[in-house]
Coordinates of C-alpha atoms and ligand atoms in Angstrom, one line a residue:
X114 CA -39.1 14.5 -22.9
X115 CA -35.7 14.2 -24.1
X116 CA -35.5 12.8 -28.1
X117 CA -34.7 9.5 -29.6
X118 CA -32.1 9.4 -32.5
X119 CA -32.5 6.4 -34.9
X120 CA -29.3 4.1 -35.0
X121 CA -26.5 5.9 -37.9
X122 CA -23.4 4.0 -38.3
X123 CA -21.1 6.4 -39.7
X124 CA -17.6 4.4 -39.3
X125 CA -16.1 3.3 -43.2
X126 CA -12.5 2.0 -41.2
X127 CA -13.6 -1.3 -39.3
X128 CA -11.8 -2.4 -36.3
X129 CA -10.0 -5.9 -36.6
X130 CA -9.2 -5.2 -40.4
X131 CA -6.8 -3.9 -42.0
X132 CA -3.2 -3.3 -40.1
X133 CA -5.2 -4.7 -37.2
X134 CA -6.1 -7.7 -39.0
X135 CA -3.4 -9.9 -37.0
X136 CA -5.4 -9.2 -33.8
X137 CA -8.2 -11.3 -35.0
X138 CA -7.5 -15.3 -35.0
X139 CA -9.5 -17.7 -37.8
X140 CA -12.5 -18.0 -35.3
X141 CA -13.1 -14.3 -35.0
X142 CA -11.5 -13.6 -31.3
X143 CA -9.1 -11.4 -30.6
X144 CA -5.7 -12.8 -29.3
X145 CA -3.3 -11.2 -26.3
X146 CA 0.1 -9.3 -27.0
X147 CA 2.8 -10.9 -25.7
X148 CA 7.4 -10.6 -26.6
X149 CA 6.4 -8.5 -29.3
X150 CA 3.4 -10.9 -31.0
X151 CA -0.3 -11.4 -30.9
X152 CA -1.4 -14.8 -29.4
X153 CA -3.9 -17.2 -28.6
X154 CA -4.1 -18.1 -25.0
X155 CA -3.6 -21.9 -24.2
X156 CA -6.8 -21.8 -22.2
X157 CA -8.6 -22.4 -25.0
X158 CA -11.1 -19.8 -23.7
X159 CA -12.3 -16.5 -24.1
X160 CA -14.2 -13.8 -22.5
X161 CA -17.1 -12.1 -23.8
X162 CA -17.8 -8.5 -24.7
X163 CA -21.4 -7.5 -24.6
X164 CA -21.9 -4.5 -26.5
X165 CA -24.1 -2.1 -24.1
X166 CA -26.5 -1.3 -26.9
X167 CA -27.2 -4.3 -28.2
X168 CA -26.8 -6.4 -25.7
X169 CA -25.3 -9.2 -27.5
X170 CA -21.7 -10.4 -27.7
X171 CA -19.7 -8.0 -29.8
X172 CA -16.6 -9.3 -29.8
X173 CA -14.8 -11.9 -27.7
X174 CA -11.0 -11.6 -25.8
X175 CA -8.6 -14.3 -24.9
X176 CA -8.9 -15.5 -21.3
X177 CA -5.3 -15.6 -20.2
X178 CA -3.7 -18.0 -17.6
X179 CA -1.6 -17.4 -14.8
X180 CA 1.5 -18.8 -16.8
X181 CA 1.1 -16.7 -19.7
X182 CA 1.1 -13.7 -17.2
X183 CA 3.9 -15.0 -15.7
X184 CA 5.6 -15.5 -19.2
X185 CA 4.9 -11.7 -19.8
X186 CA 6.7 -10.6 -16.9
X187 CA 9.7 -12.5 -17.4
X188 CA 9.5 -11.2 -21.0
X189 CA 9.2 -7.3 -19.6
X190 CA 11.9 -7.4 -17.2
X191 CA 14.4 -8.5 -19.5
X192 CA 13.2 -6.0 -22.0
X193 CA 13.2 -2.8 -19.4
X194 CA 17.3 -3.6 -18.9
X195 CA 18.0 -2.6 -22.6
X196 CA 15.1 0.0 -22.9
X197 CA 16.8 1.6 -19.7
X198 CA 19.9 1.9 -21.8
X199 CA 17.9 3.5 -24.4
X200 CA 19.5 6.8 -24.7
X201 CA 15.7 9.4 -23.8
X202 CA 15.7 11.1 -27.5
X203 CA 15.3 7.8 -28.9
X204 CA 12.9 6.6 -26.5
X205 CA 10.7 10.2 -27.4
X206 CA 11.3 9.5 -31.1
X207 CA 9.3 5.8 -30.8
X208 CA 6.7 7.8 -28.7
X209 CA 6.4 10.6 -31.2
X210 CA 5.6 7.6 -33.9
X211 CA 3.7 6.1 -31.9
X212 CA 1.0 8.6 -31.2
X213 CA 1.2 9.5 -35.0
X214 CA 0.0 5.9 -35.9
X215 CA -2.6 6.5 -33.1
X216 CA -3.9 9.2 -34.5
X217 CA -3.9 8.2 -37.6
X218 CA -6.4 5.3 -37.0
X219 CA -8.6 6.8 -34.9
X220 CA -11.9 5.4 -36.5
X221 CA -11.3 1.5 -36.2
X222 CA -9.8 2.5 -32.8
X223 CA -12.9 4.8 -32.1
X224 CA -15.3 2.2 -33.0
X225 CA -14.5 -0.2 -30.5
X226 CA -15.3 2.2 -28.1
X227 CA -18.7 2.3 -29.5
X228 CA -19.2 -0.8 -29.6
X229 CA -17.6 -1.6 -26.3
X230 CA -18.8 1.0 -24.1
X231 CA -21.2 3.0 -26.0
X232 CA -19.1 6.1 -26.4
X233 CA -20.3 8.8 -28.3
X234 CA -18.9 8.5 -31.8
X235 CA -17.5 11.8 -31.6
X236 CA -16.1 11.7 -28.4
X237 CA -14.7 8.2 -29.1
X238 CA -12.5 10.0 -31.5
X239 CA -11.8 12.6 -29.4
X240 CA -10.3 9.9 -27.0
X241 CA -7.6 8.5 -29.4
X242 CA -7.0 11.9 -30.6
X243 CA -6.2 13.2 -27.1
X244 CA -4.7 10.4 -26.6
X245 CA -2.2 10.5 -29.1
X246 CA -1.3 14.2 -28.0
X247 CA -1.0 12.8 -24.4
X248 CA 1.9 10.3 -25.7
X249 CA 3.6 13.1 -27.8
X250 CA 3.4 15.3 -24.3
X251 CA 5.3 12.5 -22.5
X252 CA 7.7 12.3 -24.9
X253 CA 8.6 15.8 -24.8
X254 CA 8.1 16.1 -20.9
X255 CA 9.9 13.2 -20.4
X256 CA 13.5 14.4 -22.4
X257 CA 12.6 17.6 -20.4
X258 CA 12.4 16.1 -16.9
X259 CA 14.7 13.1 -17.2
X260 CA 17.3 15.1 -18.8
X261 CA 17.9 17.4 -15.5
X262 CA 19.4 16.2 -11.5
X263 CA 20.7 17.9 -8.8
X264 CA 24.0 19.1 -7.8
X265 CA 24.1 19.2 -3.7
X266 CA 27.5 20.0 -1.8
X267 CA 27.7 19.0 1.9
X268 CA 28.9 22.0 3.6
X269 CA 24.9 23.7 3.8
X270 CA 24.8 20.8 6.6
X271 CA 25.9 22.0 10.4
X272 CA 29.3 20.1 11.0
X273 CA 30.4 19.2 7.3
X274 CA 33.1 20.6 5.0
X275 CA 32.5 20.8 1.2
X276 CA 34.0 17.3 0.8
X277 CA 31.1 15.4 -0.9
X278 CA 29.3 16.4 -4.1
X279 CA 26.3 14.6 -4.7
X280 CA 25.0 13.5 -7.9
X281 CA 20.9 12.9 -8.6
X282 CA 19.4 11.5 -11.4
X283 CA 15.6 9.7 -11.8
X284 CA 15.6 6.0 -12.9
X285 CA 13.0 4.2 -13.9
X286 CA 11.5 1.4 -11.1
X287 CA 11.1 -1.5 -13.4
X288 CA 8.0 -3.1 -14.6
X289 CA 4.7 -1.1 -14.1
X290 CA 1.7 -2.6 -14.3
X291 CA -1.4 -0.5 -15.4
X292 CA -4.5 -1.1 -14.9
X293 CA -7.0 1.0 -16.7
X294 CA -11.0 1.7 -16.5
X295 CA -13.9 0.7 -18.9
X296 CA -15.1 4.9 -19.4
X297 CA -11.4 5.5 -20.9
X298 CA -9.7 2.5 -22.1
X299 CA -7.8 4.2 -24.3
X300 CA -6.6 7.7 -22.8
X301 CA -6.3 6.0 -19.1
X302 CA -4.0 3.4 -20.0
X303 CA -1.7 6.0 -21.9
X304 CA -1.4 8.0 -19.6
X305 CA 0.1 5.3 -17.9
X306 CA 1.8 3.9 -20.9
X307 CA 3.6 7.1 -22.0
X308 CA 4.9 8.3 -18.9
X309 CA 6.3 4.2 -17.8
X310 CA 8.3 4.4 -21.1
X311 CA 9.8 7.5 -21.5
X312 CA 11.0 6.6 -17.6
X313 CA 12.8 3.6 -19.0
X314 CA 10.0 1.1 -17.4
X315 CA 8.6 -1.6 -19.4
X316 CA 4.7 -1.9 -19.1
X317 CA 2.2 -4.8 -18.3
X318 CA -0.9 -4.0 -19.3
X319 CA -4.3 -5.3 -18.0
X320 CA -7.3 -4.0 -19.9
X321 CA -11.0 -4.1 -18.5
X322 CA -13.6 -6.1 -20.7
X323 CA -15.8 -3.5 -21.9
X324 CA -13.0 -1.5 -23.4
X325 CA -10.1 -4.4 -24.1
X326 CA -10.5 -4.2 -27.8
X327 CA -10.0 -0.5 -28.0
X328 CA -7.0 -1.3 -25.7
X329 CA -5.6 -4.3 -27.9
X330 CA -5.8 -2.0 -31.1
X331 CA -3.7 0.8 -29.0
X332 CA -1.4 -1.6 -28.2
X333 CA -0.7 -2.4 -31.8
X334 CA 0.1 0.9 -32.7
X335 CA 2.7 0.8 -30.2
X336 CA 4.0 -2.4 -31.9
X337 CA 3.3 -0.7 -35.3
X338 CA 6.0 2.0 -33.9
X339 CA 8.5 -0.7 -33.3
X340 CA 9.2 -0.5 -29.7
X341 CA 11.2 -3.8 -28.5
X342 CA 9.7 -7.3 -28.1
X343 CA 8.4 -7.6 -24.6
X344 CA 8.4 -4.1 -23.5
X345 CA 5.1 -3.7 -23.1
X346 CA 2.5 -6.0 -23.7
X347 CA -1.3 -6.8 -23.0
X348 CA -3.1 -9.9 -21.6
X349 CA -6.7 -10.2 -21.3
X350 CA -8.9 -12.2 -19.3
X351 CA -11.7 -12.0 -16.1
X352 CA -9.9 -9.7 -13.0
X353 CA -11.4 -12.8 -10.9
X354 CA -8.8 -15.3 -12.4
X355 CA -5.6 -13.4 -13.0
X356 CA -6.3 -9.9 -11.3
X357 CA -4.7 -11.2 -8.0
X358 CA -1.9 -13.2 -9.4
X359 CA -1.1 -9.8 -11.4
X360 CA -1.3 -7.8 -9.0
X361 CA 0.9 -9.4 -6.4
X362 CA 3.1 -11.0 -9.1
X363 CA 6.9 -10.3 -7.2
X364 CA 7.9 -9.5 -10.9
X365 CA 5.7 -6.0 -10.7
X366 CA 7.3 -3.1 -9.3
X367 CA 4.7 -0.6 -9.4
X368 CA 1.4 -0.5 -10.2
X369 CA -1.2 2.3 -11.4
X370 CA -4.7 1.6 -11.2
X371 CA -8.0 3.5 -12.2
X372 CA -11.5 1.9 -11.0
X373 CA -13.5 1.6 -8.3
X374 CA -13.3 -0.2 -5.0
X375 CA -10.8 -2.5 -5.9
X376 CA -8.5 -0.2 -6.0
X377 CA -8.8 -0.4 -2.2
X378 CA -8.5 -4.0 -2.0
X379 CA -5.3 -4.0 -4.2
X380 CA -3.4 -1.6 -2.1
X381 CA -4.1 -3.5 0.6
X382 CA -2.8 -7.1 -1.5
X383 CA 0.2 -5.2 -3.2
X384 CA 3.6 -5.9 -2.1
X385 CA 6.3 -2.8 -1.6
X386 CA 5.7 -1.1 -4.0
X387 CA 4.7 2.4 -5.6
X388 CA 0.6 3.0 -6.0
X389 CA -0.9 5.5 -8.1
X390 CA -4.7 5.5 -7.7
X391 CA -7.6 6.8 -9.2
X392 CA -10.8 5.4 -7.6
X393 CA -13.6 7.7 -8.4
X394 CA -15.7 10.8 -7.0
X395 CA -18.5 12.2 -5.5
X396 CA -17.5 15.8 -6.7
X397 CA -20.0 18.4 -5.8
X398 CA -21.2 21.4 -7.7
X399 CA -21.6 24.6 -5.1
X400 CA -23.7 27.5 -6.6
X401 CA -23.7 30.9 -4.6
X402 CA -26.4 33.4 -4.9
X403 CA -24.1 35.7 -7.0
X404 CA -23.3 33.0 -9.3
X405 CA -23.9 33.0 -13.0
X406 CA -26.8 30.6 -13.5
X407 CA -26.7 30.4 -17.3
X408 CA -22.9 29.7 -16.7
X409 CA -23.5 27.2 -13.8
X410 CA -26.3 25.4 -15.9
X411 CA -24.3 25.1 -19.0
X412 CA -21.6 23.2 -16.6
X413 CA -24.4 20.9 -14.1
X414 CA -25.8 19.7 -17.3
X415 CA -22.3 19.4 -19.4
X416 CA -20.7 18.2 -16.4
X417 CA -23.5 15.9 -14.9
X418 CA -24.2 14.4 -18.2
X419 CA -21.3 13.9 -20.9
X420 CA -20.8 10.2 -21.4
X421 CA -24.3 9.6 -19.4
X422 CA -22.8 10.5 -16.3
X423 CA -19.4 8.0 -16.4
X424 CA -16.9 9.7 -15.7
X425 CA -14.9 10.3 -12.4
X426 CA -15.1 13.6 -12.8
X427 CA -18.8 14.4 -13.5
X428 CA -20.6 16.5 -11.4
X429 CA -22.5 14.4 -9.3
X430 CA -24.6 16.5 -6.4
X431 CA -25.6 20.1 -7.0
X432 CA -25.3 21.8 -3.5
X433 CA -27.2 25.3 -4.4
X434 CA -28.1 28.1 -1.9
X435 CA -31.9 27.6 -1.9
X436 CA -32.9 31.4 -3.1
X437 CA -31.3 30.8 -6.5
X438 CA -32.5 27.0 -6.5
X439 CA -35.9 27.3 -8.0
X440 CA -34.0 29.8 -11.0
X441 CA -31.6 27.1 -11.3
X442 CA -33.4 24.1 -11.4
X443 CA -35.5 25.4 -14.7
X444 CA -32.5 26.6 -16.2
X445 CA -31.1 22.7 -15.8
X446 CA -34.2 21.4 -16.5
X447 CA -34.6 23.9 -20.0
X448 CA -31.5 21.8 -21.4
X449 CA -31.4 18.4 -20.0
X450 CA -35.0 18.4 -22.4
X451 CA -32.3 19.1 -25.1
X452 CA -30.1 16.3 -24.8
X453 CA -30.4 13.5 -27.3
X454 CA -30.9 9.6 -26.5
X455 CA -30.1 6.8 -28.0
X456 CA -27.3 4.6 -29.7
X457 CA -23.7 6.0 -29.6
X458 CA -23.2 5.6 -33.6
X459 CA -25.7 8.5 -34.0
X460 CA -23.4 10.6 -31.3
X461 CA -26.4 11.0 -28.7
X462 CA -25.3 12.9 -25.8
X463 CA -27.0 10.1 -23.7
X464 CA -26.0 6.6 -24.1
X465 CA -26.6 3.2 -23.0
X466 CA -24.7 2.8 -19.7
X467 CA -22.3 0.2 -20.1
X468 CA -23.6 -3.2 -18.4
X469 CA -26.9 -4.1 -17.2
X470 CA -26.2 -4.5 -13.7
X471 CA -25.0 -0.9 -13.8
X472 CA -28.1 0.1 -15.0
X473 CA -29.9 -1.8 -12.5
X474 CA -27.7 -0.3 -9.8
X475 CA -28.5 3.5 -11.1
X476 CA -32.1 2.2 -10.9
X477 CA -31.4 1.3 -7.0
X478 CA -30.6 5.1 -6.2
X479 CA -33.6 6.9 -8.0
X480 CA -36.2 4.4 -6.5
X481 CA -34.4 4.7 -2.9
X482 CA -34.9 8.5 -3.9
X483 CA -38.3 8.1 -5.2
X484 CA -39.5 6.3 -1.8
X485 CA -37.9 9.3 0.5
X486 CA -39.4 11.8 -1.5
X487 CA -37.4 13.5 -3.8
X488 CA -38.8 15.5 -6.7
X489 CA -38.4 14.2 -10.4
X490 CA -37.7 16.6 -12.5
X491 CA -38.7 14.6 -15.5
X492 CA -40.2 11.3 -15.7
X493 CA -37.6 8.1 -14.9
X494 CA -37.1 6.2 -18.2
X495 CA -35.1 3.1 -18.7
X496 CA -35.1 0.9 -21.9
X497 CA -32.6 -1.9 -21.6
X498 CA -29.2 0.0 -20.1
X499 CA -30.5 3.4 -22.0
X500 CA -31.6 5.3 -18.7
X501 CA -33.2 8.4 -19.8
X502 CA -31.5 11.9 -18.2
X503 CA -33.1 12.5 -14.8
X504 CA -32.5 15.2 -12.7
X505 CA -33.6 15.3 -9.0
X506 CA -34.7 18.0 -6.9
X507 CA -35.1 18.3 -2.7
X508 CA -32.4 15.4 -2.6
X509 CA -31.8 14.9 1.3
X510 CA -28.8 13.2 3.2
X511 CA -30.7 10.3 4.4
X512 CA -31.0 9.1 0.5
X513 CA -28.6 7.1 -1.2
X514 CA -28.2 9.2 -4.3
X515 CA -26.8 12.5 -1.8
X516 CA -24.0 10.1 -0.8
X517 CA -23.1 7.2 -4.1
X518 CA -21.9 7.3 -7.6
X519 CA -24.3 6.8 -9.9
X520 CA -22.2 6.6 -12.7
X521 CA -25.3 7.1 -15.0
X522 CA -27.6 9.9 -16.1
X523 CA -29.2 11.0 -12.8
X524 CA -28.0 14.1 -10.8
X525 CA -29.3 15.2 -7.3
X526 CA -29.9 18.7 -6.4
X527 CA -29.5 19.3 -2.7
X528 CA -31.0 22.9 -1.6
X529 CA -28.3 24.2 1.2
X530 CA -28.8 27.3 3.6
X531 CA -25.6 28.7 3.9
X532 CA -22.1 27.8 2.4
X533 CA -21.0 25.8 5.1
X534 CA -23.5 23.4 4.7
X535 CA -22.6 23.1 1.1
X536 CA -18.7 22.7 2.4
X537 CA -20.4 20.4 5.3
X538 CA -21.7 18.2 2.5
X539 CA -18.8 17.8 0.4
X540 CA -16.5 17.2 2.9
X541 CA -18.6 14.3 4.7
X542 CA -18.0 12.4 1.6
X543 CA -15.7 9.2 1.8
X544 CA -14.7 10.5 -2.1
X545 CA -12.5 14.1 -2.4
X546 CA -11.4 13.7 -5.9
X547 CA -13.0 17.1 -7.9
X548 CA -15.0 19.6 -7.0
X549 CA -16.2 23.1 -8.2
X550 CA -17.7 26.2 -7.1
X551 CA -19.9 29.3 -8.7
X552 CA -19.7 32.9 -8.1
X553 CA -19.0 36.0 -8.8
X554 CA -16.2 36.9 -5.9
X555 CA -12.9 35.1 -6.4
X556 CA -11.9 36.2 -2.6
X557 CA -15.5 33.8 -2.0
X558 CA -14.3 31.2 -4.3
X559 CA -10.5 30.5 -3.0
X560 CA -12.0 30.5 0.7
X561 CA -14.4 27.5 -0.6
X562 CA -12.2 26.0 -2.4
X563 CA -9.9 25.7 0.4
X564 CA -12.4 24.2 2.7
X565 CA -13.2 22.1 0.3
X566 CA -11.3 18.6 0.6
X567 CA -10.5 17.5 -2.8
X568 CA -7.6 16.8 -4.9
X569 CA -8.9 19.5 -7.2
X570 CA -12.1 22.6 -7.1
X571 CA -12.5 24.2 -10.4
X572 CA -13.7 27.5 -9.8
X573 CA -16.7 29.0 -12.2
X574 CA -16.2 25.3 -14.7
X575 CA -17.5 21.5 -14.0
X576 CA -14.9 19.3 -12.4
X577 CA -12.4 17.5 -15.5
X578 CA -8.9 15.9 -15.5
X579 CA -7.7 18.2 -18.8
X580 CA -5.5 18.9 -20.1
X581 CA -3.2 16.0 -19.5
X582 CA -0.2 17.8 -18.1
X583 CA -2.4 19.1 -14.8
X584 CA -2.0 17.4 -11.9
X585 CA -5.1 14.9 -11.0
X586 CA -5.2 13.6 -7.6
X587 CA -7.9 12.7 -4.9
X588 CA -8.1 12.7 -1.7
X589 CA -9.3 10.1 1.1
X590 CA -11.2 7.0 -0.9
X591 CA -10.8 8.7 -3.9
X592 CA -7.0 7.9 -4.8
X593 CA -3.6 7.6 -3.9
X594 CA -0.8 9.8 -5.4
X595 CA -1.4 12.5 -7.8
X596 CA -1.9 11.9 -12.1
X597 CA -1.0 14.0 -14.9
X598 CA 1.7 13.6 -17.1
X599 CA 4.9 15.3 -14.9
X600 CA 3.7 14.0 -12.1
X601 CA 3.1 10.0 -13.7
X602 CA 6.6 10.5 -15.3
X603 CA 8.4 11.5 -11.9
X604 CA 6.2 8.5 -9.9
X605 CA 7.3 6.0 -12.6
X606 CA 11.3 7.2 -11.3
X607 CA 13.5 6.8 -8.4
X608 CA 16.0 9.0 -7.2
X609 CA 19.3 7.6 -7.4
X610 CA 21.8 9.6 -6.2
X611 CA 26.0 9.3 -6.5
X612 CA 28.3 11.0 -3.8
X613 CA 32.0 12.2 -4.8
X614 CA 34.2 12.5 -1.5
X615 CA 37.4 14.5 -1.9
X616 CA 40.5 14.3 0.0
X617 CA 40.2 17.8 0.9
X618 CA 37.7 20.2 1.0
X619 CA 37.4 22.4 -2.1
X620 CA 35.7 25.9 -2.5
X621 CA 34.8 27.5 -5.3
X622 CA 36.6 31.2 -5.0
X623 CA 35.0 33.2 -8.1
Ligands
G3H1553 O1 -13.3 8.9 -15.2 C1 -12.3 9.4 -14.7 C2 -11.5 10.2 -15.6 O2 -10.2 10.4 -15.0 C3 -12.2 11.5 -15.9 O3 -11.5 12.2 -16.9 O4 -12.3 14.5 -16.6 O5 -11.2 13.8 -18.7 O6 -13.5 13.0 -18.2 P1 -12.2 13.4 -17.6

């Protein structure tokens, strides 16, 4: 059985105080940012934040109305038309500052995110800390990128002379809207933040509620940095009231989203305009007979596991030939007993998940999996949204658990044949975000992970989106458009292009 760590609150910077004591209004709820100032919603009415742990309200968020979301577009699109002006070293400097001040409160920022979504307390900081490196990479990136065009002359075309030299240069779409997830409120919206603003975009910001606190204090070090009134901005409130309205606001000229399904139902709401998606993942875990097992173990469990199992990119079905199975499965088994549970201030590897009806819904696949028969590696716990690891062996297709996201602590083993039932699996999926293969032979490996349809296969190491700068995409239900920092900066941009016609045509002659 895995242990239980006593609660250990080891935070001394609390969130809400100090610089960030103008986020908190006289009653103790946090208020929106809005033209460069924190405010209370006219509503009069906030949303609650239940912290996972506890499972009482930890803090509460303004519930904003339509107008006030209306108010902060008007507010970003007049702000983008200057910023756009900004000359790009100057928009990098603000960046650079930014992510200092980022970095430099990591705890209060950190906390929320234990008390929000029961992060780890390490890797809480870890978040802001990579978060701040992510902005600095923009910035640099971004005078990098921005700061090159083409030069094209007409004659390479059948039928033309060299009469027209064309000029192209990216600029920046207009307002983006981002729309980040609970696991990564922090690092998800900025790498959305960073790349809209070294572009020249200005940037709405719509936070979820287990996370919006974190995301308000991020926000502030952005205001902290000085960057102009209305450029970007943050309003809070339930998706069900103003999730709509912001996402087909006529004022929104691009949006980037990471979630679940409603990802799908926003593309199909959203006007005509850009999409950049990020909408989860089934990624598989394919272990060859010649594979290292001790490696592979280390990964399943790392992989499966960190943050309990909520994270796009966890490793979420173990397709293993079935004569190293048996070997692997103990290894797995040998360290899942290892991992600590309990509270996140005491940095267990294994967490509360974040809401009770996620909890509830993880409980759904390993009773559907209990009832067809799969072995339980370990006995199923649950106390309150703390779902012990679980790790489950002689999955089949026909259960839900071979096919749905858990996001939570429980990973299905499937025993496969040959490869291409382990290809066969994978690629019946509705998801194709990660995915990652072990063995020995790399001429093996590149043949799988080219059957393999997914935005990414890691070969020999669990699926992840790091670092920043690679490019993250998925394919089918998994996403639209491809992540990382180049590739967010260059989707945040239009080409624009100016042509010079001459008289005459002109030749260079050496
Ligand atoms: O949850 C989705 C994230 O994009 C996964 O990011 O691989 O850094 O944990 P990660």
């Amino acid at each position: 059985m895995a242990h239980f760590k006593p609660p250990n609150v080891a935070f001394t910077q609390m969130a809400g105080t100090g610089v960030f004591a103008e986020l908190v209004g006289g009653d103790g709820e946090f208020k929106y940012y809005s033209d460069g100032e924190w405010k209370k919603s006219c509503s009069g009415k906030s949303v609650p934040i239940i912290n996972p742990t506890t499972r009482e309200t930890q803090f509460k968020v303004q519930a904003c109305t339509k107008e006030e979301v209306n108010k902060v577009i008007d507010a970003a699109k007049t702000a983008q038309k200057s910023w756009a002006k900004t000359p790009l070293w100057k928009r990098a400097e603000l960046l650079h500052k930014a992510a200092a001040i980022l970095k430099e409160h990591r705890n209060p920022i950190a906390e929320c995110l234990v008390k929000e979504i029961a992060k780890p307390a390490k890797d809480a900081v870890t978040e802001v800390v990579r978060s701040g490196d992510l902005v600095s990479y923009c910035a640099e990136e971004g005078v990098r990128i921005l700061g090159e065009g083409k030069f094209l002359v007409s004659d390479s075309f059948p039928g033309n002379e060299r009469t027209k030299y064309c000029l192209t240069s990216k600029i920046p779409l207009g307002v983006i809207l981002a729309i980040p997830p609970f696991n990564y409120p922090v690092n998800l919206a900025v790498s959305k933040i960073g790349p809209a603003l070294i572009a020249g975009n200005s940037l709405v910001l719509k936070p979820p509620t287990q996370g919006a606190v974190a995301a308000l204090h991020m926000v502030h070090c952005f205001h902290l940095a000085g960057f102009p009134k209305g450029l970007i901005s943050c309003v809070t409130g339930k998706g069900s009231e103003i999730g709509d309205f912001l996402t087909m606001h006529p004022g929104i000229n691009c949006i980037s989203f990471t979630g679940g399904d409603t990802g799908i139902a926003i593309s199909k709401k959203a006007g005509m305009i850009p999409l950049q998606m990020e909408l989860g993942g089934k990624d598989a875990c394919i272990i060859l007979e010649d594979a290292d097992l001790d490696l592979a173990a280390a990964n399943i469990v790392k992989g499966g596991f960190s943050y309990s199992g909520q994270r796009c990119t966890a490793v979420k079905v173990v397709l293993v030939m079935d004569s190293v199975a048996d070997a692997l499965v103990e290894k797995v088994k040998a360290k899942v007993v290892k991992l600590t549970v309990g509270p996140p201030e005491d940095d267990c590897d294994i967490t509360p998940v974040v809401t009770e009806s996620s909890a509830n819904f993880i409980e759904g696949l390993v009773m559907d999996a209990k009832q067809k028969g799969a072995t339980f590696c370990q006995e199923y716990k649950r106390a309150g949204n703390l779902i012990w690891p679980l790790l489950l062996d002689n999955v089949r297709p026909d259960m839900r658990i071979a096919w749905e996201e858990p996001f939570g602590p429980v990973l299905p083993v499937i025993r496969i044949n040959s490869v291409e039932e382990g290809i066969h699996h994978c690629n019946a999926s509705n998801f194709g975000l990660q995915g990652c293969v072990f063995t020995r032979d790399i001429n093996k490996a590149i043949l799988i992970s080219d059957a393999m349809e997914t935005g990414t296969v890691q070969i020999n190491s669990a699926p992840a989106r790091g670092p920043d700068h690679f490019p993250f995409q998925g394919l089918k239900d998994s996403g639209i458009g491809s992540q990382g920092i180049t590739n967010s900066i260059n989707m945040m941009t239009k080409i624009k292009t100016t042509v010079i016609n001459l008289p005459t045509p002109s030749y260079t002659m050496g």
